[in-house]
């Protein structure tokens, strides 16, 4: 299955006297502890354990770092022979959070939610595909323990949906077969198994219980117990049956949601407040307000109307883009003068859940996912009850393709419906019930992945109170994924293969298409790992004709391990695509996969050449940036290949289907660009911590990467560098030379004390002198040219800092800066640096000169300025002088001297990069009275970390793979496809048909962006023009790349008429045509006979 180091059975862990784990060769080895929860009838033996000891899998230490490392505290051997007592609860002491591992998840949940997760014990009953997906997501999230319960044994049938099992596991208990491979996902989570009957009393050990394969009768019994338990136990019943799925949540009679959406509280910068009842509050138009009527807000920093600064939450109404009304009489308050921040107060919400017993007959409102299926949830509510009754009466599921069983299920559903009273449905949709019956026994991987994400997130909500729970029923179906052609009952018959469950839903013909598909997956990160697992289980590219190519130029980092579940800690530093491909092949050995490490782009078109693209059946994007997506989109558009697109952001995910000739392409609509803060705001007038962190990262890169790189560029070839600067002759060139000259002259460091001096003087420059200059140039009472106060919102008047070695923030910044400065100069760092007392003494030795503000200092205040450098009429003279000074500096340098530029790396907490950036940002925040942030929050913002969790990734890939069935089946209409936006935090699911492409018509022809006109036979320019003329089009301009091959307005272009188009491209456009290419593309501008411009498709001229 997944890559592993350990044998499956007979695992032994030994402990030495120092609590370190050794092998016979005294090397540290990772070992596995396995927890068995059995009764007297079981056949599992645990040796070398005292009777009162817990036997567990994973790290049960008090300080759980949640790193993917195993720690054990006893010797355990497992053999299948005798009894073992049932487990007791593990400890719930507070645990540390491994921020390197969980940084992306912390960006979604925050520390408090993570700590609650670390103390949560979860039961998952039913270890078919859905149970395995839920367990995977929760183990990656880092709950304290997961107990796997299943009394059944692995069947070949299970391999359609369960990534844990291999053919060697057939006949073993599902829970036992699951534990080791799930444990490898996160060895800090305790993974137990329970292969025997589950009792109600056992549920008391858990904060949340999930049932994926249980009758309604038993579910009602367990649910009643969970509701009556104190405190209540969160209960979730979920199942996937073919292309149908359901979830029911009951978190108890009263459940408090701490944070309903996970969004940061909205804020606004106040511009004015009226003395009225109600008061009108206006905010600056820097950013739109996100408040809603009824929100509670608090005020701070208000000058004049100080009564509002009492910290009391106040309700607002009439919320607008830049104003709102305050439900308060401010008539007798002080008059507003200036300043003020208004911040949303997020309120907890109490939900009162119904029991399953009650909700079955009175379900309330269903959570909708697809408004084109508005009537579907009540039908599925009935269908799942009918299936439960069918199974309880006959002891089996309906047989796929059996009309008799389908009619029996319809009859059961009809009887239940007739006795439903006011809830009776007018039409039970027999056609839908028939589809439901045929696939009822099957658990499909895409459905399991999708529901595994949804249910995994609901468990997190239950354990933490973070995000709004699903309240209470959710039903979903994807019957559009079924083949378009009717199938014969014989098509559904099992073939004694691992795909039998899938065949029972889609038939053997579609299975053959899946196996023979040639597929390209771009990216093998979080999305890529999930896609690989899904397609391996579905059998995609597993036939003789099939091939899957995956590419990713990245390597595995520790932070990947909390989501990219095909990777292990011992894979860190290895190529993602290679490791992921190997892991996918172990899930399904028949997978024909090739792993590449190439970035997909214009520079690799010799690797991903025309023939490569032409042979593809479908492309699946698993990318994390828009530019790469746009490039792949253009390739798919050009070669007319389906593109399945998806992305995640925290608890949100979206999918987009790009289908040739049916839908618009990915690049047809784009999100607006993110608003960037003006340069002058970042450098002189910050008013939030984001501005401070943007400035801090810019300074970090300038001081430690760009300047050392400039120094090296100069030293490598002084004359060439100097010539380039003279030729540039601008303010930027002058600034570069000034920085290089400073670095090699007065700021050059030879000892570590020099580095401390540099760092201390930088502190004085940044946080004292520059601020003194700013408030000297613009005093607090300064006015603009119109007479308005200069320091009005959103500007904040700053105060200079007075350095103190007793201030930990001051000292830590100087320490981080001096260490990194030493690194750039190759200076060794003494051991005493991290001793605060000794370091403070060294800092106090630095002589800090007095500062005198300049009268003629130029400070950029224009918000449209793109640079803080100011041009000067004597730039060229200054540049010449600086080059002369640099020559003198160079003569004083040691032979072969070079600096060591530092590239920012956010995910290494030992390198001091984030220490320096957080220090820079927080000291600047102090200057401007902006709230400071800790290093982790600074890392999120400055490191531009994209929040990510495994649940959203799993859901997105499951949805995409439901569309993959449609693509590979062929013949589906645009209305069969679905684009999705989902937010698991709310929860919200919004599915809709893709937008069709824009159609252009001319005479009796029509075309879309998907069309490409092809002209073969190596034509001349005249032949190309004539070919277009026959279509009623008069070409007046033909270009190749950025060069014009023909324009009707240029008389000399008529001399080109009898030249081959390809020869013109070589001669005029200097196009180099590689051997693997047989055509070139030209862009033609045309008019019709009435001189109307006509947008025609790209024209491909074939010359071979």
mmCIF file of N, CA, C and O in Angstrom, residues 206-275:
data_model
loop_
_atom_site.group_PDB
_atom_site.id
_atom_site.type_symbol
_atom_site.label_atom_id
_atom_site.label_comp_id
_atom_site.label_asym_id
_atom_site.label_seq_id
_atom_site.Cartn_x
_atom_site.Cartn_y
_atom_site.Cartn_z
ATOM 1 N N UNK A 206 -15.476 8.610 24.124
ATOM 2 C CA UNK A 206 -15.193 9.459 22.971
ATOM 3 C C UNK A 206 -15.915 10.795 23.047
ATOM 4 O O UNK A 206 -16.991 10.912 23.627
ATOM 5 N N UNK A 207 -15.301 11.793 22.411
ATOM 6 C CA UNK A 207 -15.964 13.081 22.259
ATOM 7 C C UNK A 207 -16.870 13.098 21.021
ATOM 8 O O UNK A 207 -17.827 13.863 20.958
ATOM 9 N N UNK A 208 -16.540 12.260 20.037
ATOM 10 C CA UNK A 208 -17.341 12.192 18.808
ATOM 11 C C UNK A 208 -17.323 10.768 18.285
ATOM 12 O O UNK A 208 -16.286 10.094 18.352
ATOM 13 N N UNK A 209 -18.456 10.313 17.768
ATOM 14 C CA UNK A 209 -18.554 8.971 17.188
ATOM 15 C C UNK A 209 -19.153 9.091 15.790
ATOM 16 O O UNK A 209 -20.085 9.870 15.565
ATOM 17 N N UNK A 210 -18.590 8.328 14.862
ATOM 18 C CA UNK A 210 -19.039 8.356 13.468
ATOM 19 C C UNK A 210 -19.386 6.939 13.043
ATOM 20 O O UNK A 210 -18.586 6.015 13.235
ATOM 21 N N UNK A 211 -20.559 6.768 12.465
ATOM 22 C CA UNK A 211 -21.002 5.455 11.985
ATOM 23 C C UNK A 211 -21.225 5.530 10.480
ATOM 24 O O UNK A 211 -21.987 6.362 9.996
ATOM 25 N N UNK A 212 -20.532 4.660 9.733
ATOM 26 C CA UNK A 212 -20.634 4.681 8.269
ATOM 27 C C UNK A 212 -21.398 3.487 7.708
ATOM 28 O O UNK A 212 -21.665 3.448 6.514
ATOM 29 N N UNK A 213 -21.734 2.540 8.575
ATOM 30 C CA UNK A 213 -22.403 1.328 8.081
ATOM 31 C C UNK A 213 -23.205 0.736 9.231
ATOM 32 O O UNK A 213 -22.776 -0.223 9.877
ATOM 33 N N UNK A 214 -24.388 1.314 9.479
ATOM 34 C CA UNK A 214 -25.175 0.929 10.650
ATOM 35 C C UNK A 214 -26.652 1.069 10.318
ATOM 36 O O UNK A 214 -27.045 1.956 9.549
ATOM 37 N N UNK A 215 -27.463 0.200 10.856
ATOM 38 C CA UNK A 215 -28.901 0.278 10.609
ATOM 39 C C UNK A 215 -29.495 1.458 11.371
ATOM 40 O O UNK A 215 -28.929 1.934 12.360
ATOM 41 N N UNK A 216 -30.646 1.929 10.915
ATOM 42 C CA UNK A 216 -31.307 3.028 11.626
ATOM 43 C C UNK A 216 -31.700 2.617 13.037
ATOM 44 O O UNK A 216 -31.618 3.414 13.973
ATOM 45 N N UNK A 217 -32.094 1.363 13.199
ATOM 46 C CA UNK A 217 -32.501 0.895 14.526
ATOM 47 C C UNK A 217 -31.348 1.013 15.520
ATOM 48 O O UNK A 217 -31.494 1.537 16.625
ATOM 49 N N UNK A 218 -30.184 0.524 15.115
ATOM 50 C CA UNK A 218 -29.016 0.581 15.988
ATOM 51 C C UNK A 218 -28.538 2.025 16.145
ATOM 52 O O UNK A 218 -28.113 2.448 17.224
ATOM 53 N N UNK A 219 -28.625 2.797 15.057
ATOM 54 C CA UNK A 219 -28.186 4.196 15.109
ATOM 55 C C UNK A 219 -29.026 4.989 16.094
ATOM 56 O O UNK A 219 -28.507 5.820 16.851
ATOM 57 N N UNK A 220 -30.332 4.736 16.122
ATOM 58 C CA UNK A 220 -31.211 5.446 17.060
ATOM 59 C C UNK A 220 -30.845 5.093 18.499
ATOM 60 O O UNK A 220 -30.780 5.953 19.375
ATOM 61 N N UNK A 221 -30.542 3.827 18.731
ATOM 62 C CA UNK A 221 -30.143 3.388 20.080
ATOM 63 C C UNK A 221 -28.863 4.103 20.519
ATOM 64 O O UNK A 221 -28.775 4.642 21.627
ATOM 65 N N UNK A 222 -27.867 4.110 19.643
ATOM 66 C CA UNK A 222 -26.589 4.760 19.977
ATOM 67 C C UNK A 222 -26.757 6.271 20.103
ATOM 68 O O UNK A 222 -26.157 6.912 20.962
ATOM 69 N N UNK A 223 -27.576 6.843 19.223
ATOM 70 C CA UNK A 223 -27.777 8.295 19.265
ATOM 71 C C UNK A 223 -28.449 8.729 20.569
ATOM 72 O O UNK A 223 -28.056 9.741 21.181
ATOM 73 N N UNK A 224 -29.442 7.960 21.006
ATOM 74 C CA UNK A 224 -30.103 8.286 22.281
ATOM 75 C C UNK A 224 -29.108 8.257 23.433
ATOM 76 O O UNK A 224 -29.126 9.120 24.321
ATOM 77 N N UNK A 225 -28.213 7.270 23.410
ATOM 78 C CA UNK A 225 -27.204 7.173 24.471
ATOM 79 C C UNK A 225 -26.285 8.389 24.437
ATOM 80 O O UNK A 225 -25.971 8.976 25.481
ATOM 81 N N UNK A 226 -25.858 8.767 23.237
ATOM 82 C CA UNK A 226 -24.938 9.900 23.105
ATOM 83 C C UNK A 226 -25.576 11.200 23.576
ATOM 84 O O UNK A 226 -24.929 12.028 24.228
ATOM 85 N N UNK A 227 -26.863 11.387 23.284
ATOM 86 C CA UNK A 227 -27.555 12.629 23.701
ATOM 87 C C UNK A 227 -27.713 12.693 25.217
ATOM 88 O O UNK A 227 -27.612 13.776 25.818
ATOM 89 N N UNK A 228 -27.952 11.550 25.822
ATOM 90 C CA UNK A 228 -28.214 11.531 27.262
ATOM 91 C C UNK A 228 -26.935 11.509 28.092
ATOM 92 O O UNK A 228 -26.973 11.720 29.302
ATOM 93 N N UNK A 229 -25.812 11.228 27.432
ATOM 94 C CA UNK A 229 -24.543 11.206 28.147
ATOM 95 C C UNK A 229 -24.171 12.620 28.584
ATOM 96 O O UNK A 229 -24.505 13.595 27.928
ATOM 97 N N UNK A 230 -23.487 12.728 29.715
ATOM 98 C CA UNK A 230 -23.018 14.035 30.188
ATOM 99 C C UNK A 230 -21.496 14.065 30.242
ATOM 100 O O UNK A 230 -20.906 13.271 30.979
ATOM 101 N N UNK A 231 -20.851 14.932 29.491
ATOM 102 C CA UNK A 231 -21.446 15.801 28.473
ATOM 103 C C UNK A 231 -21.879 14.990 27.259
ATOM 104 O O UNK A 231 -21.378 13.879 27.046
ATOM 105 N N UNK A 232 -22.781 15.550 26.430
ATOM 106 C CA UNK A 232 -23.236 14.790 25.260
ATOM 107 C C UNK A 232 -22.080 14.430 24.326
ATOM 108 O O UNK A 232 -21.092 15.156 24.229
ATOM 109 N N UNK A 233 -22.224 13.299 23.669
ATOM 110 C CA UNK A 233 -21.225 12.835 22.705
ATOM 111 C C UNK A 233 -21.738 13.180 21.312
ATOM 112 O O UNK A 233 -22.895 12.877 20.974
ATOM 113 N N UNK A 234 -20.912 13.842 20.505
ATOM 114 C CA UNK A 234 -21.327 14.186 19.142
ATOM 115 C C UNK A 234 -21.520 12.907 18.336
ATOM 116 O O UNK A 234 -20.655 12.027 18.322
ATOM 117 N N UNK A 235 -22.659 12.830 17.663
ATOM 118 C CA UNK A 235 -23.039 11.628 16.922
ATOM 119 C C UNK A 235 -23.191 11.980 15.449
ATOM 120 O O UNK A 235 -23.890 12.935 15.094
ATOM 121 N N UNK A 236 -22.531 11.205 14.581
ATOM 122 C CA UNK A 236 -22.662 11.415 13.133
ATOM 123 C C UNK A 236 -22.941 10.081 12.470
ATOM 124 O O UNK A 236 -22.229 9.098 12.692
ATOM 125 N N UNK A 237 -24.006 10.034 11.683
ATOM 126 C CA UNK A 237 -24.303 8.857 10.856
ATOM 127 C C UNK A 237 -24.153 9.270 9.407
ATOM 128 O O UNK A 237 -24.759 10.247 8.970
ATOM 129 N N UNK A 238 -23.329 8.554 8.684
ATOM 130 C CA UNK A 238 -23.098 8.882 7.278
ATOM 131 C C UNK A 238 -22.947 7.611 6.469
ATOM 132 O O UNK A 238 -22.509 6.573 6.994
ATOM 133 N N UNK A 239 -23.318 7.672 5.227
ATOM 134 C CA UNK A 239 -23.113 6.523 4.348
ATOM 135 C C UNK A 239 -23.070 6.981 2.898
ATOM 136 O O UNK A 239 -23.669 8.003 2.533
ATOM 137 N N UNK A 240 -22.335 6.245 2.079
ATOM 138 C CA UNK A 240 -22.373 6.460 0.634
ATOM 139 C C UNK A 240 -22.811 5.153 -0.006
ATOM 140 O O UNK A 240 -22.298 4.085 0.317
ATOM 141 N N UNK A 241 -23.779 5.273 -0.882
ATOM 142 C CA UNK A 241 -24.354 4.123 -1.585
ATOM 143 C C UNK A 241 -24.321 4.421 -3.070
ATOM 144 O O UNK A 241 -25.157 5.188 -3.568
ATOM 145 N N UNK A 242 -23.335 3.856 -3.768
ATOM 146 C CA UNK A 242 -23.197 4.169 -5.183
ATOM 147 C C UNK A 242 -22.946 5.655 -5.342
ATOM 148 O O UNK A 242 -22.039 6.228 -4.733
ATOM 149 N N UNK A 243 -23.771 6.307 -6.143
ATOM 150 C CA UNK A 243 -23.621 7.740 -6.409
ATOM 151 C C UNK A 243 -24.500 8.586 -5.493
ATOM 152 O O UNK A 243 -24.780 9.748 -5.796
ATOM 153 N N UNK A 244 -24.903 8.016 -4.367
ATOM 154 C CA UNK A 244 -25.760 8.716 -3.401
ATOM 155 C C UNK A 244 -25.068 8.731 -2.043
ATOM 156 O O UNK A 244 -24.395 7.767 -1.663
ATOM 157 N N UNK A 245 -25.238 9.830 -1.319
ATOM 158 C CA UNK A 245 -24.616 9.922 -0.005
ATOM 159 C C UNK A 245 -25.475 10.698 0.965
ATOM 160 O O UNK A 245 -26.327 11.508 0.571
ATOM 161 N N UNK A 246 -25.273 10.437 2.259
ATOM 162 C CA UNK A 246 -26.043 11.133 3.288
ATOM 163 C C UNK A 246 -25.180 11.383 4.517
ATOM 164 O O UNK A 246 -24.226 10.640 4.784
ATOM 165 N N UNK A 247 -25.521 12.442 5.235
ATOM 166 C CA UNK A 247 -24.905 12.740 6.525
ATOM 167 C C UNK A 247 -26.005 13.200 7.467
ATOM 168 O O UNK A 247 -26.882 13.981 7.077
ATOM 169 N N UNK A 248 -25.940 12.723 8.711
ATOM 170 C CA UNK A 248 -26.807 13.231 9.778
ATOM 171 C C UNK A 248 -25.927 13.573 10.971
ATOM 172 O O UNK A 248 -25.084 12.764 11.380
ATOM 173 N N UNK A 249 -26.098 14.772 11.518
ATOM 174 C CA UNK A 249 -25.320 15.210 12.671
ATOM 175 C C UNK A 249 -26.238 15.526 13.844
ATOM 176 O O UNK A 249 -27.277 16.178 13.668
ATOM 177 N N UNK A 250 -25.841 15.072 15.017
ATOM 178 C CA UNK A 250 -26.500 15.454 16.271
ATOM 179 C C UNK A 250 -25.408 15.666 17.316
ATOM 180 O O UNK A 250 -24.793 14.719 17.782
ATOM 181 N N UNK A 251 -25.181 16.927 17.663
ATOM 182 C CA UNK A 251 -24.140 17.262 18.631
ATOM 183 C C UNK A 251 -24.716 17.528 20.018
ATOM 184 O O UNK A 251 -24.055 18.128 20.868
ATOM 185 N N UNK A 252 -25.963 17.082 20.235
ATOM 186 C CA UNK A 252 -26.534 17.176 21.572
ATOM 187 C C UNK A 252 -27.655 18.199 21.662
ATOM 188 O O UNK A 252 -27.880 18.996 20.758
ATOM 189 N N UNK A 253 -28.396 18.162 22.787
ATOM 190 C CA UNK A 253 -29.531 19.079 22.960
ATOM 191 C C UNK A 253 -29.127 20.547 22.839
ATOM 192 O O UNK A 253 -29.896 21.367 22.340
ATOM 193 N N UNK A 254 -27.936 20.901 23.315
ATOM 194 C CA UNK A 254 -27.438 22.277 23.177
ATOM 195 C C UNK A 254 -25.948 22.227 22.863
ATOM 196 O O UNK A 254 -25.167 21.684 23.635
ATOM 197 N N UNK A 255 -25.583 22.796 21.736
ATOM 198 C CA UNK A 255 -24.173 22.792 21.328
ATOM 199 C C UNK A 255 -23.760 24.218 21.004
ATOM 200 O O UNK A 255 -24.434 24.918 20.247
ATOM 201 N N UNK A 256 -22.655 24.654 21.575
ATOM 202 C CA UNK A 256 -22.199 26.032 21.371
ATOM 203 C C UNK A 256 -21.135 26.084 20.280
ATOM 204 O O UNK A 256 -20.106 25.410 20.366
ATOM 205 N N UNK A 257 -21.424 26.881 19.261
ATOM 206 C CA UNK A 257 -20.456 27.142 18.205
ATOM 207 C C UNK A 257 -19.672 28.388 18.603
ATOM 208 O O UNK A 257 -20.242 29.469 18.742
ATOM 209 N N UNK A 258 -18.387 28.229 18.787
ATOM 210 C CA UNK A 258 -17.551 29.346 19.247
ATOM 211 C C UNK A 258 -17.317 30.349 18.128
ATOM 212 O O UNK A 258 -17.318 31.560 18.345
ATOM 213 N N UNK A 259 -17.109 29.840 16.916
ATOM 214 C CA UNK A 259 -16.795 30.700 15.770
ATOM 215 C C UNK A 259 -17.502 30.112 14.565
ATOM 216 O O UNK A 259 -17.138 29.053 14.080
ATOM 217 N N UNK A 260 -18.525 30.810 14.061
ATOM 218 C CA UNK A 260 -19.396 30.178 13.064
ATOM 219 C C UNK A 260 -18.776 30.105 11.673
ATOM 220 O O UNK A 260 -19.169 29.265 10.872
ATOM 221 N N UNK A 261 -17.814 30.991 11.365
ATOM 222 C CA UNK A 261 -17.292 30.967 9.996
ATOM 223 C C UNK A 261 -15.767 30.943 9.889
ATOM 224 O O UNK A 261 -15.222 30.735 8.804
ATOM 225 N N UNK A 262 -15.058 31.173 10.986
ATOM 226 C CA UNK A 262 -13.602 31.119 10.957
ATOM 227 C C UNK A 262 -12.938 32.329 10.343
ATOM 228 O O UNK A 262 -11.704 32.378 10.247
ATOM 229 N N UNK A 263 -13.724 33.315 9.921
ATOM 230 C CA UNK A 263 -13.124 34.509 9.325
ATOM 231 C C UNK A 263 -12.593 35.436 10.418
ATOM 232 O O UNK A 263 -13.113 35.466 11.533
ATOM 233 N N UNK A 264 -11.572 36.215 10.073
ATOM 234 C CA UNK A 264 -11.064 37.228 11.002
ATOM 235 C C UNK A 264 -12.153 38.277 11.237
ATOM 236 O O UNK A 264 -12.907 38.605 10.317
ATOM 237 N N UNK A 265 -12.260 38.824 12.472
ATOM 238 C CA UNK A 265 -13.245 39.894 12.707
ATOM 239 C C UNK A 265 -12.987 41.057 11.750
ATOM 240 O O UNK A 265 -11.841 41.462 11.533
ATOM 241 N N UNK A 266 -14.064 41.585 11.164
ATOM 242 C CA UNK A 266 -13.925 42.699 10.234
ATOM 243 C C UNK A 266 -13.628 43.980 11.003
ATOM 244 O O UNK A 266 -14.065 44.157 12.150
ATOM 245 N N UNK A 267 -12.895 44.879 10.384
ATOM 246 C CA UNK A 267 -12.549 46.152 11.020
ATOM 247 C C UNK A 267 -12.766 47.294 10.048
ATOM 248 O O UNK A 267 -12.888 47.098 8.833
ATOM 249 N N UNK A 268 -12.823 48.506 10.592
ATOM 250 C CA UNK A 268 -12.924 49.716 9.780
ATOM 251 C C UNK A 268 -12.192 50.841 10.471
ATOM 252 O O UNK A 268 -12.067 50.864 11.700
ATOM 253 N N UNK A 269 -11.686 51.784 9.678
ATOM 254 C CA UNK A 269 -11.006 52.968 10.211
ATOM 255 C C UNK A 269 -11.994 54.124 10.156
ATOM 256 O O UNK A 269 -12.505 54.471 9.083
ATOM 257 N N UNK A 270 -12.284 54.718 11.295
ATOM 258 C CA UNK A 270 -13.348 55.708 11.402
ATOM 259 C C UNK A 270 -12.899 57.051 10.822
ATOM 260 O O UNK A 270 -11.778 57.509 11.059
ATOM 261 N N UNK A 271 -13.827 57.673 10.075
ATOM 262 C CA UNK A 271 -13.588 59.016 9.545
ATOM 263 C C UNK A 271 -14.416 60.063 10.289
ATOM 264 O O UNK A 271 -13.971 61.188 10.480
ATOM 265 N N UNK A 272 -15.627 59.665 10.725
ATOM 266 C CA UNK A 272 -16.472 60.598 11.474
ATOM 267 C C UNK A 272 -17.566 59.843 12.212
ATOM 268 O O UNK A 272 -17.947 58.736 11.811
ATOM 269 N N UNK A 273 -18.053 60.450 13.303
ATOM 270 C CA UNK A 273 -19.194 59.907 14.055
ATOM 271 C C UNK A 273 -20.096 61.092 14.407
ATOM 272 O O UNK A 273 -19.623 62.099 14.958
ATOM 273 N N UNK A 274 -21.372 60.986 14.104
ATOM 274 C CA UNK A 274 -22.290 62.101 14.366
ATOM 275 C C UNK A 274 -22.830 62.034 15.797
ATOM 276 O O UNK A 274 -22.894 60.969 16.408
ATOM 277 N N UNK A 275 -23.211 63.190 16.322
ATOM 278 C CA UNK A 275 -23.906 63.258 17.615
ATOM 279 C C UNK A 275 -25.394 63.170 17.339
ATOM 280 O O UNK A 275 -26.101 64.185 17.223
#
